[in-house]
Short mmCIF file of C-alpha atoms in Angstrom, two decimals:
data_model
loop_
_atom_site.label_atom_id
_atom_site.label_comp_id
_atom_site.label_asym_id
_atom_site.label_seq_id
_atom_site.Cartn_x
_atom_site.Cartn_y
_atom_site.Cartn_z
CA GLY A 790 -11.86 -32.47 7.89
CA GLU A 791 -15.60 -32.80 8.10
CA SER A 792 -17.75 -29.97 6.98
CA VAL A 793 -21.33 -29.50 7.96
CA GLY A 794 -23.41 -26.66 6.63
CA LEU A 795 -26.90 -25.59 7.48
CA HIS A 796 -27.49 -24.32 3.97
CA LEU A 797 -26.22 -25.93 0.86
CA PRO A 798 -24.71 -23.49 -1.61
CA THR A 799 -26.55 -23.59 -4.87
CA LEU A 800 -25.21 -23.35 -8.38
CA SER A 801 -27.77 -22.55 -11.02
CA VAL A 802 -26.84 -23.08 -14.67
CA GLN A 803 -28.59 -23.06 -18.00
CA GLU A 804 -29.03 -26.36 -19.78
CA GLY A 805 -26.14 -26.88 -22.15
CA ASP A 806 -23.71 -24.70 -20.25
CA ASN A 807 -20.72 -26.05 -18.39
CA SER A 808 -20.82 -26.32 -14.59
CA ILE A 809 -17.97 -26.04 -12.16
CA ILE A 810 -18.41 -27.19 -8.60
CA ASN A 811 -15.69 -26.51 -6.07
CA CYS A 812 -14.57 -28.14 -2.89
CA ALA A 813 -11.92 -27.28 -0.34
CA TYR A 814 -10.42 -29.99 1.79
CA SER A 815 -8.39 -29.63 4.93
CA ASN A 816 -6.44 -32.85 5.44
CA SER A 817 -3.10 -32.66 3.71
CA ALA A 818 -2.71 -36.40 4.33
CA SER A 819 -5.62 -37.17 2.02
CA ASP A 820 -4.52 -38.93 -1.10
CA TYR A 821 -7.73 -40.11 -2.68
CA PHE A 822 -10.67 -37.93 -3.63
CA ILE A 823 -14.11 -38.78 -4.96
CA TRP A 824 -17.04 -36.82 -6.28
CA TYR A 825 -20.52 -38.11 -5.54
CA LYS A 826 -23.90 -37.13 -6.89
CA GLN A 827 -26.90 -37.44 -4.61
CA GLU A 828 -30.44 -37.08 -5.88
CA SER A 829 -33.24 -36.33 -3.49
CA GLY A 830 -34.05 -39.27 -1.23
CA LYS A 831 -31.28 -41.46 -2.60
CA GLY A 832 -27.81 -42.54 -1.56
CA PRO A 833 -24.67 -41.03 -3.06
CA GLN A 834 -23.69 -42.16 -6.50
CA PHE A 835 -20.03 -42.36 -7.54
CA ILE A 836 -19.10 -39.94 -10.35
CA ILE A 837 -15.36 -39.78 -10.64
CA ASP A 838 -12.27 -40.12 -8.49
CA ILE A 839 -8.68 -38.95 -8.51
CA ARG A 840 -5.54 -39.86 -6.62
CA SER A 841 -3.12 -37.33 -5.30
CA ASN A 842 -0.45 -38.25 -7.83
CA MET A 843 -2.63 -36.72 -10.52
CA ASP A 844 -3.98 -33.21 -11.03
CA LYS A 845 -6.63 -33.93 -13.63
CA ARG A 846 -8.81 -36.84 -14.61
CA GLN A 847 -11.52 -36.99 -17.21
CA GLY A 848 -14.60 -39.10 -17.52
CA GLN A 849 -17.64 -38.92 -19.71
CA ARG A 850 -18.71 -35.24 -19.62
CA VAL A 851 -16.98 -34.81 -16.26
CA THR A 852 -13.51 -33.66 -15.29
CA VAL A 853 -11.99 -33.52 -11.84
CA LEU A 854 -9.16 -31.13 -11.09
CA LEU A 855 -6.98 -31.39 -7.99
CA ASN A 856 -4.79 -28.63 -6.66
CA LYS A 857 -2.87 -30.03 -3.72
CA THR A 858 -1.06 -26.76 -3.07
CA VAL A 859 -4.24 -24.99 -2.01
CA LYS A 860 -6.17 -28.17 -1.12
CA HIS A 861 -8.80 -27.56 -3.73
CA LEU A 862 -10.85 -29.95 -5.79
CA SER A 863 -13.25 -29.11 -8.58
CA LEU A 864 -15.76 -30.98 -10.69
CA GLN A 865 -16.50 -29.77 -14.17
CA ILE A 866 -19.59 -30.99 -15.96
CA ALA A 867 -19.75 -30.30 -19.68
CA ALA A 868 -23.01 -29.55 -21.46
CA THR A 869 -25.04 -29.74 -18.27
CA GLN A 870 -28.36 -31.52 -18.58
CA PRO A 871 -31.52 -31.41 -16.44
CA GLY A 872 -30.67 -34.90 -15.20
CA ASP A 873 -27.52 -33.47 -13.64
CA SER A 874 -29.61 -31.56 -11.11
CA ALA A 875 -28.64 -32.96 -7.71
CA VAL A 876 -26.42 -32.31 -4.73
CA TYR A 877 -22.75 -32.94 -5.34
CA PHE A 878 -20.34 -33.91 -2.57
CA CYS A 879 -16.63 -34.25 -2.61
CA ALA A 880 -15.07 -36.81 -0.30
CA GLU A 881 -11.51 -37.39 0.77
CA THR A 882 -9.66 -40.20 2.39
CA PRO A 883 -6.20 -40.18 3.89
CA ARG A 884 -3.67 -42.77 2.87
CA ASN A 885 -3.78 -45.94 4.93
CA ALA A 886 -7.24 -45.08 6.26
CA GLY A 887 -8.87 -48.08 4.69
CA ASN A 888 -11.05 -46.01 2.40
CA MET A 889 -12.74 -44.18 5.29
CA LEU A 890 -14.34 -41.16 3.67
CA THR A 891 -14.81 -37.64 4.96
CA PHE A 892 -17.47 -35.73 3.09
CA GLY A 893 -17.48 -32.06 2.21
CA GLY A 894 -20.51 -29.86 2.69
CA GLY A 895 -22.10 -30.33 -0.71
CA THR A 896 -23.32 -28.07 -3.50
CA ARG A 897 -26.77 -28.16 -5.01
CA LEU A 898 -26.74 -27.94 -8.81
CA MET A 899 -29.92 -26.69 -10.46
CA VAL A 900 -30.16 -26.89 -14.21
CA LYS A 901 -32.60 -24.54 -15.88
CA PRO A 902 -34.15 -25.79 -19.10
CA GLY B 1271 -21.09 -52.48 -10.43
CA ALA B 1272 -21.51 -53.66 -6.87
CA VAL B 1273 -24.94 -53.20 -5.31
CA VAL B 1274 -25.80 -52.34 -1.74
CA SER B 1275 -29.38 -52.50 -0.53
CA GLN B 1276 -31.05 -51.11 2.57
CA HIS B 1277 -34.29 -52.13 4.22
CA PRO B 1278 -36.59 -50.52 4.91
CA SER B 1279 -36.38 -47.54 2.60
CA TRP B 1280 -38.47 -45.53 5.03
CA VAL B 1281 -39.92 -46.09 8.47
CA ILE B 1282 -42.10 -44.15 10.87
CA CYS B 1283 -41.98 -45.10 14.52
CA LYS B 1284 -43.21 -43.78 17.80
CA SER B 1285 -40.94 -42.12 20.31
CA GLY B 1286 -39.42 -44.67 22.70
CA THR B 1287 -39.50 -47.60 20.33
CA SER B 1288 -36.58 -49.24 18.54
CA VAL B 1289 -36.00 -49.50 14.83
CA LYS B 1290 -33.69 -51.84 12.94
CA ILE B 1291 -32.20 -50.93 9.56
CA GLU B 1292 -30.53 -53.56 7.41
CA CYS B 1293 -27.67 -53.04 4.98
CA ARG B 1294 -26.77 -55.80 2.54
CA SER B 1295 -24.06 -56.17 -0.05
CA LEU B 1296 -25.79 -58.11 -2.81
CA ASP B 1297 -23.00 -59.32 -5.06
CA PHE B 1298 -19.86 -59.04 -3.00
CA GLN B 1299 -18.62 -59.71 0.49
CA ALA B 1300 -17.89 -56.74 2.68
CA THR B 1301 -15.78 -57.16 5.78
CA THR B 1302 -16.31 -53.49 6.48
CA MET B 1303 -19.47 -51.43 6.23
CA PHE B 1304 -20.00 -47.83 7.23
CA TRP B 1305 -23.09 -46.13 8.65
CA TYR B 1306 -23.78 -42.46 7.94
CA ARG B 1307 -26.48 -40.07 9.05
CA GLN B 1308 -27.63 -37.15 6.96
CA PHE B 1309 -29.87 -34.35 8.15
CA PRO B 1310 -31.77 -32.21 5.65
CA LYS B 1311 -29.57 -29.97 3.54
CA GLN B 1312 -26.47 -31.27 5.24
CA SER B 1313 -23.62 -33.57 4.33
CA LEU B 1314 -23.14 -37.18 5.32
CA MET B 1315 -21.72 -37.67 8.78
CA LEU B 1316 -19.98 -40.93 9.56
CA MET B 1317 -21.53 -42.58 12.59
CA ALA B 1318 -19.60 -45.81 12.84
CA THR B 1319 -17.51 -48.39 11.07
CA SER B 1320 -18.90 -51.89 11.18
CA ASN B 1321 -16.46 -54.80 10.97
CA GLU B 1322 -17.62 -58.35 10.39
CA GLY B 1323 -17.19 -60.47 13.45
CA SER B 1324 -16.06 -57.67 15.74
CA LYS B 1325 -17.36 -54.63 17.54
CA ALA B 1326 -18.15 -51.51 15.61
CA THR B 1327 -16.00 -48.42 15.90
CA TYR B 1328 -18.05 -45.33 16.68
CA GLU B 1329 -17.22 -41.76 15.79
CA GLN B 1330 -16.89 -39.21 18.54
CA GLY B 1331 -20.25 -38.08 19.83
CA VAL B 1332 -22.18 -41.11 18.61
CA GLU B 1333 -23.72 -43.13 21.45
CA LYS B 1334 -22.90 -46.80 20.95
CA ASP B 1335 -25.67 -47.89 23.33
CA LYS B 1336 -28.24 -45.97 21.34
CA PHE B 1337 -27.08 -46.95 17.87
CA LEU B 1338 -26.44 -50.67 18.03
CA ILE B 1339 -24.52 -52.12 15.12
CA ASN B 1340 -24.24 -55.79 14.32
CA HIS B 1341 -22.17 -57.12 11.41
CA ALA B 1342 -22.89 -60.82 11.73
CA SER B 1343 -22.03 -61.88 8.19
CA LEU B 1344 -19.98 -60.68 5.25
CA THR B 1345 -23.07 -59.40 3.50
CA LEU B 1346 -25.19 -57.94 6.27
CA SER B 1347 -24.85 -55.17 8.82
CA THR B 1348 -27.71 -53.87 10.92
CA LEU B 1349 -28.18 -50.57 12.70
CA THR B 1350 -30.71 -50.51 15.53
CA VAL B 1351 -31.82 -47.14 16.81
CA THR B 1352 -32.92 -47.84 20.38
CA SER B 1353 -35.43 -45.74 22.30
CA ALA B 1354 -35.82 -43.46 19.32
CA HIS B 1355 -36.64 -39.79 19.81
CA PRO B 1356 -37.79 -37.19 17.29
CA GLU B 1357 -34.25 -35.80 17.06
CA ASP B 1358 -33.16 -39.17 15.70
CA SER B 1359 -35.28 -38.52 12.62
CA SER B 1360 -32.83 -38.49 9.77
CA PHE B 1361 -31.70 -40.18 6.58
CA TYR B 1362 -29.48 -43.14 7.40
CA ILE B 1363 -27.13 -44.37 4.69
CA CYS B 1364 -24.83 -47.37 4.74
CA SER B 1365 -21.93 -48.19 2.51
CA ALA B 1366 -19.99 -51.37 1.97
CA ARG B 1367 -16.35 -51.64 1.17
CA ASP B 1368 -15.12 -54.03 -1.50
CA TYR B 1369 -11.51 -54.80 -2.21
CA SER B 1370 -10.89 -55.51 -5.87
CA ALA B 1371 -8.24 -54.81 -8.46
CA GLY B 1372 -5.78 -53.91 -5.73
CA HIS B 1373 -7.73 -51.15 -4.06
CA TYR B 1374 -10.80 -50.44 -1.99
CA GLU B 1375 -14.07 -49.23 -3.42
CA GLN B 1376 -16.97 -48.02 -1.32
CA TYR B 1377 -20.54 -48.55 -2.52
CA PHE B 1378 -23.50 -46.75 -1.00
CA GLY B 1379 -26.98 -48.00 -0.24
CA PRO B 1380 -30.09 -46.03 -1.20
CA GLY B 1381 -30.66 -44.80 2.34
CA THR B 1382 -33.42 -45.22 4.94
CA ARG B 1383 -35.60 -42.32 5.97
CA LEU B 1384 -36.45 -42.57 9.68
CA THR B 1385 -39.19 -40.42 11.12
CA VAL B 1386 -39.84 -40.56 14.84
CA THR B 1387 -43.16 -39.15 15.97
#
């Protein structure tokens, strides 16, 4: 379901290290999941997606893992760069919902040079 | 990839006035567009689903008479914040849905920062 937080959790990593951002979802009917990156003052930018018939999907420097048993989604960023600093949101959509997205609370990633 | 634009990118208005925000899909036709609101340090909250040629569907708690949505063409949806108050100050983001390659994709606009004084 929807998650609204007054304070975004922050993950601080050193440049070059790997980052792992986690997300818990609540709707067991969700079958499509997306990770978005949002930089300050901009709209969300698509990073990677995964369907519920998969448990892992890889992109360029990013990997998404899906654990349907515990309703958990994670985004792994390899060799994190300063340009990766942003807020990351997971989003879910139930099957047959016409791509209507429900966003998670978001995590701020800060990359230290 | 598909591009969605919003206009204006930011606007300051006085309390009691109305503000119109435009959302356009630039290189595809979108029968459905979504409007979100985002307060500082918070996630995106869906306000309404805008369907071309029909009335918008509003989420629970969103006043349809205050947030007027018009989706008059396949490439344009507008959100009008009527009688704006300072608590309406927020970041408004639209997205447009495109159906291609057998599935839906949702593309987001850059957002509009509304400040009501």
